[in-house]
Short mmCIF file of C-alpha atoms in Angstrom, two decimals:
data_model
loop_
_atom_site.label_atom_id
_atom_site.label_comp_id
_atom_site.label_asym_id
_atom_site.label_seq_id
_atom_site.Cartn_x
_atom_site.Cartn_y
_atom_site.Cartn_z
CA MET W 6 0.02 -0.01 0.00
CA GLU W 7 2.88 2.37 0.80
CA SER W 8 4.43 1.79 -2.61
CA LEU W 9 1.08 2.59 -4.23
CA ARG W 10 0.89 5.82 -2.22
CA THR W 11 4.42 6.72 -3.34
CA LEU W 12 3.52 6.06 -6.99
CA ALA W 13 0.39 8.17 -6.61
CA ALA W 14 2.42 11.00 -5.09
CA GLN W 15 4.76 10.95 -8.06
CA LEU W 16 1.73 11.30 -10.34
CA GLY W 17 0.49 14.28 -8.35
CA ILE W 18 -2.12 12.49 -6.25
CA ALA W 19 -1.58 13.59 -2.67
CA ASP W 20 -3.91 11.06 -1.03
CA LEU W 21 -5.49 8.06 -2.79
CA THR W 22 -8.14 7.69 -0.02
CA GLY W 23 -8.75 11.40 0.53
CA SER W 24 -12.08 13.00 -0.19
CA GLY W 25 -10.56 15.17 -2.90
CA PHE W 26 -9.32 12.38 -5.10
CA LEU W 27 -12.41 10.21 -4.46
CA SER W 28 -14.79 13.02 -5.39
CA VAL W 29 -12.91 13.63 -8.64
CA LEU W 30 -12.96 9.90 -9.44
CA ILE W 31 -16.67 9.66 -8.70
CA THR W 32 -17.36 12.74 -10.83
CA PHE W 33 -15.43 11.24 -13.75
CA VAL W 34 -17.00 7.78 -13.51
CA SER W 35 -20.59 9.07 -12.96
CA ALA W 36 -20.40 11.33 -16.04
CA GLY W 37 -19.07 8.49 -18.14
CA VAL W 38 -21.59 5.95 -16.91
CA PHE W 39 -24.59 8.26 -17.27
CA THR W 40 -23.61 9.27 -20.84
CA TRP W 41 -22.70 5.71 -21.82
CA PHE W 42 -26.09 4.23 -20.86
CA PHE W 43 -28.26 7.25 -21.63
CA ILE W 44 -27.23 7.57 -25.27
CA PRO W 45 -28.96 4.39 -26.55
CA ARG W 46 -32.27 5.59 -25.07
CA LEU W 47 -31.77 9.08 -26.42
CA ARG W 48 -30.87 7.68 -29.82
CA ASP W 49 -34.12 5.74 -30.01
CA PHE W 50 -36.11 8.81 -29.12
CA ALA W 51 -34.21 10.97 -31.58
CA ILE W 52 -34.99 8.57 -34.42
CA GLN W 53 -38.68 8.62 -33.50
CA VAL W 54 -38.93 12.45 -33.52
CA GLY W 55 -36.56 13.05 -36.49
CA TRP W 56 -33.55 14.62 -34.72
CA ALA W 57 -31.07 13.53 -37.36
CA ASP W 58 -28.57 14.81 -39.95
CA GLN W 59 -29.44 13.94 -43.48
CA PRO W 60 -26.73 12.57 -45.85
CA ASN W 61 -25.03 15.11 -48.15
CA GLU W 62 -21.75 15.59 -50.01
CA ARG W 63 -19.82 16.65 -46.94
CA ARG W 64 -21.11 14.00 -44.54
CA LEU W 65 -19.91 10.39 -44.23
CA ASN W 66 -23.26 8.95 -43.15
CA LYS W 67 -25.30 7.15 -45.81
CA GLU W 68 -28.57 7.37 -43.91
CA PRO W 69 -30.07 9.80 -41.37
CA LEU W 70 -27.94 9.87 -38.23
CA PRO W 71 -29.27 11.03 -34.88
CA ASN W 72 -27.57 14.33 -33.94
CA ALA W 73 -28.74 14.70 -30.35
CA GLY W 74 -25.60 13.27 -28.71
CA GLY W 75 -24.79 16.72 -27.30
CA LEU W 76 -27.81 16.46 -25.01
CA ALA W 77 -26.45 13.22 -23.51
CA ILE W 78 -23.00 14.76 -23.03
CA TYR W 79 -24.58 17.78 -21.34
CA GLY W 80 -26.74 15.53 -19.15
CA GLY W 81 -23.75 13.43 -17.98
CA PHE W 82 -21.73 16.56 -17.38
CA ILE W 83 -24.41 18.29 -15.27
CA VAL W 84 -25.40 15.17 -13.30
CA SER W 85 -21.73 14.55 -12.35
CA ILE W 86 -21.20 18.19 -11.25
CA ILE W 87 -24.33 18.07 -9.06
CA LEU W 88 -23.09 14.81 -7.56
CA ALA W 89 -19.65 16.28 -6.97
CA TRP W 90 -21.12 19.35 -5.32
CA ALA W 91 -23.19 17.16 -2.99
CA LEU W 92 -20.13 15.08 -2.03
CA ARG W 93 -17.68 17.93 -1.56
CA PRO W 94 -19.10 21.46 -1.82
CA ILE W 95 -16.67 24.13 -2.89
CA ALA W 96 -16.50 26.48 0.04
CA VAL W 97 -15.35 29.66 -1.65
CA ASP W 98 -18.37 31.74 -2.66
CA ILE W 99 -16.70 33.56 -5.52
CA VAL W 100 -15.62 30.27 -7.08
CA ASN W 101 -19.16 28.95 -6.69
CA ILE W 102 -20.49 31.97 -8.62
CA GLN W 103 -17.87 31.53 -11.35
CA VAL W 104 -18.69 27.80 -11.71
CA LEU W 105 -22.37 28.68 -12.00
CA ALA W 106 -21.54 31.31 -14.63
CA ILE W 107 -19.69 28.65 -16.68
CA LEU W 108 -22.56 26.23 -16.34
CA LEU W 109 -25.07 28.87 -17.33
CA GLY W 110 -23.07 29.89 -20.38
CA ALA W 111 -22.60 26.23 -21.39
CA SER W 112 -26.33 25.61 -20.96
CA MET W 113 -27.13 28.60 -23.25
CA LEU W 114 -24.79 27.26 -25.97
CA VAL W 115 -26.16 23.70 -25.72
CA LEU W 116 -29.72 25.04 -26.14
CA VAL W 117 -28.80 27.30 -29.09
CA GLY W 118 -26.67 24.56 -30.64
CA PHE W 119 -29.49 22.05 -30.40
CA ILE W 120 -31.93 24.52 -31.99
CA ASP W 121 -29.40 25.09 -34.76
CA ASP W 122 -28.97 21.32 -35.26
CA GLN W 123 -32.69 20.80 -35.72
CA TYR W 124 -33.93 23.98 -37.38
CA GLY W 125 -30.89 26.00 -38.39
CA LEU W 126 -29.81 29.41 -37.14
CA SER W 127 -27.84 32.16 -38.86
CA PRO W 128 -24.10 32.45 -38.05
CA VAL W 129 -24.77 35.99 -36.71
CA THR W 130 -27.26 34.61 -34.14
CA ARG W 131 -24.86 31.92 -32.99
CA LEU W 132 -22.02 34.43 -32.76
CA LEU W 133 -24.09 36.82 -30.70
CA VAL W 134 -25.03 34.10 -28.20
CA GLN W 135 -21.38 32.97 -27.94
CA THR W 136 -20.31 36.54 -27.33
CA PHE W 137 -22.98 36.95 -24.66
CA ALA W 138 -21.76 33.74 -22.99
CA ALA W 139 -18.23 35.11 -23.01
CA ILE W 140 -19.40 38.40 -21.46
CA LEU W 141 -21.13 36.31 -18.75
CA LEU W 142 -17.65 35.13 -17.77
CA LEU W 143 -16.22 38.63 -17.78
CA VAL W 144 -18.82 39.99 -15.42
CA ASN W 145 -17.90 37.21 -12.99
CA ASP W 146 -14.22 38.15 -13.16
CA LEU W 147 -13.14 35.32 -15.43
CA ARG W 148 -10.81 36.97 -17.87
CA ILE W 149 -7.33 36.84 -19.40
CA ASP W 150 -5.22 39.49 -17.68
CA LEU W 151 -2.59 40.56 -20.15
CA ASN W 152 -0.41 41.98 -17.36
CA ALA W 153 -0.24 38.48 -15.84
CA ILE W 154 1.24 36.92 -18.96
CA PRO W 155 5.07 36.64 -19.01
CA PHE W 156 7.07 38.38 -21.73
CA ILE W 157 4.40 40.97 -22.35
CA PRO W 158 5.16 44.56 -21.22
CA VAL W 159 3.04 45.80 -18.36
CA LEU W 160 0.23 47.99 -19.70
CA PRO W 161 -1.56 50.86 -17.93
CA ASP W 162 -4.95 49.89 -16.51
CA ALA W 163 -6.67 52.20 -19.03
CA ILE W 164 -5.32 50.01 -21.84
CA ASN W 165 -5.08 46.65 -20.08
CA GLN W 166 -8.69 46.41 -18.99
CA PRO W 167 -10.39 46.92 -22.38
CA LEU W 168 -7.74 44.96 -24.25
CA SER W 169 -7.99 42.06 -21.83
CA THR W 170 -11.79 42.13 -22.25
CA VAL W 171 -11.45 41.87 -26.07
CA VAL W 172 -8.84 39.10 -25.83
CA THR W 173 -11.00 37.10 -23.40
CA ILE W 174 -14.05 37.32 -25.71
CA LEU W 175 -11.92 36.32 -28.69
CA TRP W 176 -10.41 33.42 -26.80
CA VAL W 177 -13.83 32.03 -25.76
CA VAL W 178 -15.58 32.59 -29.13
CA ALA W 179 -12.62 31.36 -31.19
CA LEU W 180 -12.15 28.14 -29.17
CA THR W 181 -15.90 27.44 -29.14
CA ASN W 182 -15.98 27.69 -32.98
CA ALA W 183 -12.69 25.87 -33.45
CA VAL W 184 -13.88 22.74 -31.68
CA ASN W 185 -17.19 22.95 -33.54
CA LEU W 186 -15.47 23.16 -36.89
CA LEU W 187 -13.27 20.11 -36.07
CA ASP W 188 -16.35 17.91 -35.90
CA GLY W 189 -16.49 16.17 -39.27
CA VAL W 190 -15.35 12.61 -38.82
CA ASP W 191 -16.62 9.98 -36.40
CA GLY W 192 -14.75 10.03 -33.08
CA VAL W 193 -12.48 13.02 -33.73
CA VAL W 194 -14.02 15.73 -31.55
CA GLY W 195 -15.09 13.23 -28.89
CA GLY W 196 -11.56 11.92 -28.59
CA VAL W 197 -9.78 15.26 -28.87
CA ALA W 198 -12.15 16.79 -26.29
CA PHE W 199 -11.52 13.91 -23.95
CA VAL W 200 -7.77 14.19 -24.27
CA ALA W 201 -7.85 17.98 -23.82
CA SER W 202 -10.11 17.92 -20.77
CA PHE W 203 -8.25 14.91 -19.21
CA VAL W 204 -4.84 16.60 -19.69
CA LEU W 205 -6.17 19.86 -18.29
CA LEU W 206 -7.71 17.89 -15.40
CA ALA W 207 -4.32 16.27 -14.62
CA THR W 208 -2.58 19.68 -14.87
CA ALA W 209 -5.05 21.55 -12.70
CA ALA W 210 -4.89 18.82 -10.07
CA GLN W 211 -1.26 19.73 -9.43
CA PHE W 212 -2.32 23.21 -8.11
CA PRO W 213 -4.26 23.64 -4.86
CA ASP W 214 -6.08 26.78 -6.14
CA ARG W 215 -7.80 24.96 -9.01
CA ALA W 216 -10.18 22.59 -7.25
CA ALA W 217 -13.24 23.87 -9.03
CA ALA W 218 -11.53 23.51 -12.43
CA VAL W 219 -10.66 19.90 -11.55
CA VAL W 220 -14.26 19.03 -10.78
CA LEU W 221 -15.57 20.56 -14.03
CA LEU W 222 -12.88 18.88 -16.12
CA ALA W 223 -13.53 15.51 -14.45
CA GLY W 224 -17.22 15.71 -15.47
CA LEU W 225 -16.45 16.95 -18.97
CA SER W 226 -13.81 14.29 -19.69
CA GLY W 227 -16.03 11.49 -18.29
CA ALA W 228 -18.96 12.60 -20.43
CA ALA W 229 -16.74 12.74 -23.51
CA LEU W 230 -15.52 9.21 -22.92
CA GLY W 231 -19.05 7.90 -22.38
CA TYR W 232 -20.18 9.51 -25.63
CA LEU W 233 -17.15 8.22 -27.58
CA ARG W 234 -18.27 4.67 -26.85
CA HIS W 235 -21.14 5.30 -29.33
CA ASN W 236 -19.40 7.69 -31.76
CA PHE W 237 -16.25 5.75 -32.80
CA ASN W 238 -16.74 4.73 -36.40
CA PRO W 239 -19.25 3.53 -37.40
CA SER W 240 -21.08 6.13 -35.27
CA ARG W 241 -24.56 5.43 -33.85
CA ILE W 242 -25.05 9.08 -32.91
CA ILE W 243 -23.31 12.41 -33.34
CA MET W 244 -23.01 15.32 -30.93
CA GLY W 245 -24.03 18.09 -33.22
CA ASP W 246 -23.39 21.78 -32.48
CA ALA W 247 -24.89 21.27 -28.99
CA GLY W 248 -22.06 18.97 -28.00
CA SER W 249 -19.15 20.57 -29.85
CA THR W 250 -19.89 24.11 -28.57
CA LEU W 251 -20.33 22.70 -25.08
CA PHE W 252 -16.76 21.26 -25.25
CA GLY W 253 -15.22 24.32 -26.79
CA TYR W 254 -16.85 26.90 -24.48
CA THR W 255 -16.29 24.87 -21.30
CA LEU W 256 -12.61 24.21 -22.04
CA ALA W 257 -12.12 27.90 -22.80
CA ALA W 258 -13.96 28.99 -19.68
CA VAL W 259 -12.31 26.51 -17.28
CA SER W 260 -8.86 27.63 -18.42
CA LEU W 261 -9.76 30.97 -16.75
CA LEU W 262 -11.11 29.43 -13.54
CA GLY W 263 -9.37 29.10 -10.21
CA THR W 264 -6.13 30.74 -11.21
CA LEU W 265 -4.30 33.14 -8.92
CA LYS W 266 -3.16 36.49 -10.27
CA PHE W 267 0.49 35.54 -10.55
CA SER W 268 -0.25 32.21 -12.22
CA ALA W 269 -2.99 33.28 -14.60
CA GLY W 270 -0.61 33.79 -17.55
CA ALA W 271 1.10 30.44 -17.11
CA SER W 272 -2.29 28.65 -16.73
CA LEU W 273 -3.11 29.50 -20.38
CA ILE W 274 0.00 27.73 -21.75
CA VAL W 275 -1.43 24.22 -21.34
CA PRO W 276 -4.87 24.87 -22.89
CA LEU W 277 -3.28 26.79 -25.72
CA ILE W 278 -0.94 23.88 -26.55
CA VAL W 279 -3.40 21.12 -25.78
CA LEU W 280 -6.05 22.71 -28.01
CA ALA W 281 -3.54 23.59 -30.75
CA LEU W 282 -5.18 21.07 -33.12
CA PRO W 283 -8.66 22.70 -33.40
CA LEU W 284 -7.12 26.22 -33.25
CA LEU W 285 -4.62 25.51 -36.05
CA ASP W 286 -7.31 23.73 -38.08
CA THR W 287 -9.59 26.72 -37.92
CA THR W 288 -6.83 29.14 -38.67
CA GLN W 289 -5.64 27.34 -41.79
CA VAL W 290 -9.21 26.89 -43.05
CA VAL W 291 -10.05 30.54 -42.63
CA ILE W 292 -6.84 31.70 -44.26
CA GLY W 293 -7.34 29.29 -47.11
CA ARG W 294 -10.88 30.41 -47.80
CA LEU W 295 -9.91 34.07 -47.64
CA ALA W 296 -7.09 33.39 -50.08
CA ARG W 297 -9.63 31.90 -52.45
CA GLY W 298 -11.67 35.08 -52.33
CA ILE W 299 -14.39 33.86 -49.92
CA ARG W 300 -15.45 36.99 -48.08
CA ASN W 301 -17.28 35.17 -45.21
CA PRO W 302 -15.17 32.03 -44.53
CA LEU W 303 -17.47 30.69 -41.79
CA ARG W 304 -20.46 30.47 -44.11
CA HIS W 305 -18.83 28.36 -46.87
CA PRO W 306 -18.09 24.87 -45.59
CA ASP W 307 -15.64 22.73 -47.56
CA LYS W 308 -13.33 19.75 -47.15
CA THR W 309 -10.12 21.59 -46.34
CA HIS W 310 -10.20 20.78 -42.60
CA ILE W 311 -7.37 18.71 -41.18
CA HIS W 312 -9.69 15.75 -40.54
CA HIS W 313 -10.79 15.84 -44.16
CA ARG W 314 -7.15 15.90 -45.37
CA VAL W 315 -6.17 13.01 -43.12
CA LEU W 316 -9.27 11.03 -44.13
CA ALA W 317 -8.37 11.56 -47.83
CA ARG W 318 -4.97 9.97 -47.17
CA THR W 319 -6.08 7.13 -44.90
CA SER W 320 -9.51 6.34 -46.45
CA SER W 321 -10.55 5.25 -42.95
CA ALA W 322 -12.57 7.23 -40.40
CA ARG W 323 -11.14 5.03 -37.63
CA ARG W 324 -7.51 5.58 -38.60
CA THR W 325 -8.24 9.33 -39.01
CA ALA W 326 -9.67 9.56 -35.52
CA VAL W 327 -6.75 7.59 -33.97
CA ILE W 328 -4.14 9.76 -35.77
CA LEU W 329 -5.74 12.95 -34.51
CA TRP W 330 -6.05 11.50 -30.99
CA LEU W 331 -2.31 10.85 -31.01
CA VAL W 332 -1.66 14.38 -32.18
CA ALA W 333 -3.83 15.71 -29.34
CA LEU W 334 -2.01 13.46 -26.86
CA ALA W 335 1.43 14.77 -28.13
CA CYS W 336 0.19 18.36 -27.77
CA GLY W 337 -0.99 17.47 -24.24
CA ALA W 338 2.41 16.09 -23.30
CA VAL W 339 4.14 19.25 -24.61
CA GLY W 340 1.73 21.55 -22.81
CA MET W 341 2.19 19.69 -19.49
CA SER W 342 5.98 19.80 -19.83
CA LEU W 343 5.87 23.56 -20.52
CA GLN W 344 3.78 23.97 -17.37
CA GLY W 345 6.61 22.28 -15.46
CA LEU W 346 4.90 19.05 -14.49
CA ARG W 347 7.06 16.11 -13.51
CA PHE W 348 7.79 13.39 -16.08
CA GLN W 349 6.02 10.73 -14.07
CA ALA W 350 2.85 12.85 -13.97
CA ILE W 351 2.99 13.50 -17.72
CA LEU W 352 3.60 9.85 -18.57
CA GLY W 353 0.86 8.65 -16.19
CA THR W 354 -1.67 11.10 -17.73
CA ILE W 355 -0.91 10.24 -21.32
CA VAL W 356 -0.88 6.42 -20.73
CA THR W 357 -4.13 6.61 -18.75
CA ALA W 358 -5.79 8.66 -21.49
CA MET W 359 -4.58 6.23 -24.15
CA LEU W 360 -5.95 3.23 -22.20
CA CYS W 361 -9.32 4.95 -21.86
CA LEU W 362 -9.45 5.65 -25.58
CA ILE W 363 -8.41 2.07 -26.47
CA PHE W 364 -11.09 0.71 -24.17
CA VAL W 365 -14.02 2.63 -25.64
CA ALA W 366 -12.82 2.15 -29.24
CA TYR W 367 -12.53 -1.59 -28.59
CA ARG W 368 -16.01 -1.73 -27.06
CA ARG W 369 -17.49 0.10 -30.03
CA VAL W 370 -15.74 -2.08 -32.60
CA ARG W 371 -16.66 -5.24 -30.70
CA ALA W 372 -20.32 -4.17 -30.52
CA ARG W 373 -20.30 -3.43 -34.27
CA ASN W 374 -18.82 -6.82 -35.09
CA LEU W 375 -21.50 -8.52 -33.03
CA GLU W 376 -24.16 -6.50 -34.81
CA MET W 377 -22.75 -7.53 -38.23
CA ALA W 378 -22.45 -11.17 -37.19
CA GLN W 379 -26.09 -11.26 -36.14
CA THR W 380 -27.19 -9.87 -39.44
CA GLY W 381 -24.88 -12.15 -41.41
CA GLN W 382 -22.72 -9.35 -42.81
CA GLY W 383 -19.05 -8.67 -42.68
CA ASP W 384 -17.54 -5.51 -41.16
CA GLU W 385 -16.88 -2.69 -43.57
#
């Protein structure tokens, strides 16, 4: 037992039997279990009421595919946070308010994303709601303080305050849309979001002032894993904008939560590196569309995203997802090392994340093979 405690300490876990670690573990597991078992029931209901994406030239599905997976992810996330709060309430009032602000903003984006999935909304409407959700964080003192970022000259308050406000809004809106735009191949966003939230969870757990962030990330990563069990190719359900904007917004918001003034700048290093894949993908897509003379790059979807390029080379949605998972894991390892985490903690986090991904991918492929065997068909 003592050797196990020593190993846990090297991984950044102070007490294996303490209430803190157990509450995080319960949050993670409850989010995953709820999402895992709720999705089949939600899928059946979605098929009955017609909540589905129709096949087109940009989609891989050959028949209508339920697009309400984001509701299950949101459900698992919220249920786990409520459970965590009941087990170990966060005592600091200001942090409670900030957590509620994040949950309220996420709820708004899930609702708007779901309406967009089913009925369609204009990009301007979606952008306005995302901006309002970002402002909700600002009024609760969740912001990027440029004066706290190393290597940037100290700015007068008259300049720092408005500039920090603009940068915070851009950070939240850009990351929300970047994760959304990455959603184009089965399993990609679910896996990348799981890796990002799990790496940020392990990183935040190393700092005593980020307990609230740890709880939120535990719920988010667990819900992502439970969803991925049904989304690895061939997908039985997709998350839609409701799920992808939930991931993007929550990851952006949590990166601003529970950080002390002197560590706020450094706290952005890990999310920036971990989420480099969706950010770089969106950047290269927008630049490419502008170079081709498209005046509004967000209103002209095409197949120039990274996942489309990888899919064209591999001709396999499964291999595409796995490759991008590995890229996300590599980015996570780099981000954790830049934050100064010990090698053992980095290795333990990456290996654990890989095992979780392998487990859910295996369960999905196994279930698919059983389905094909019962119908007398071979796997595609």
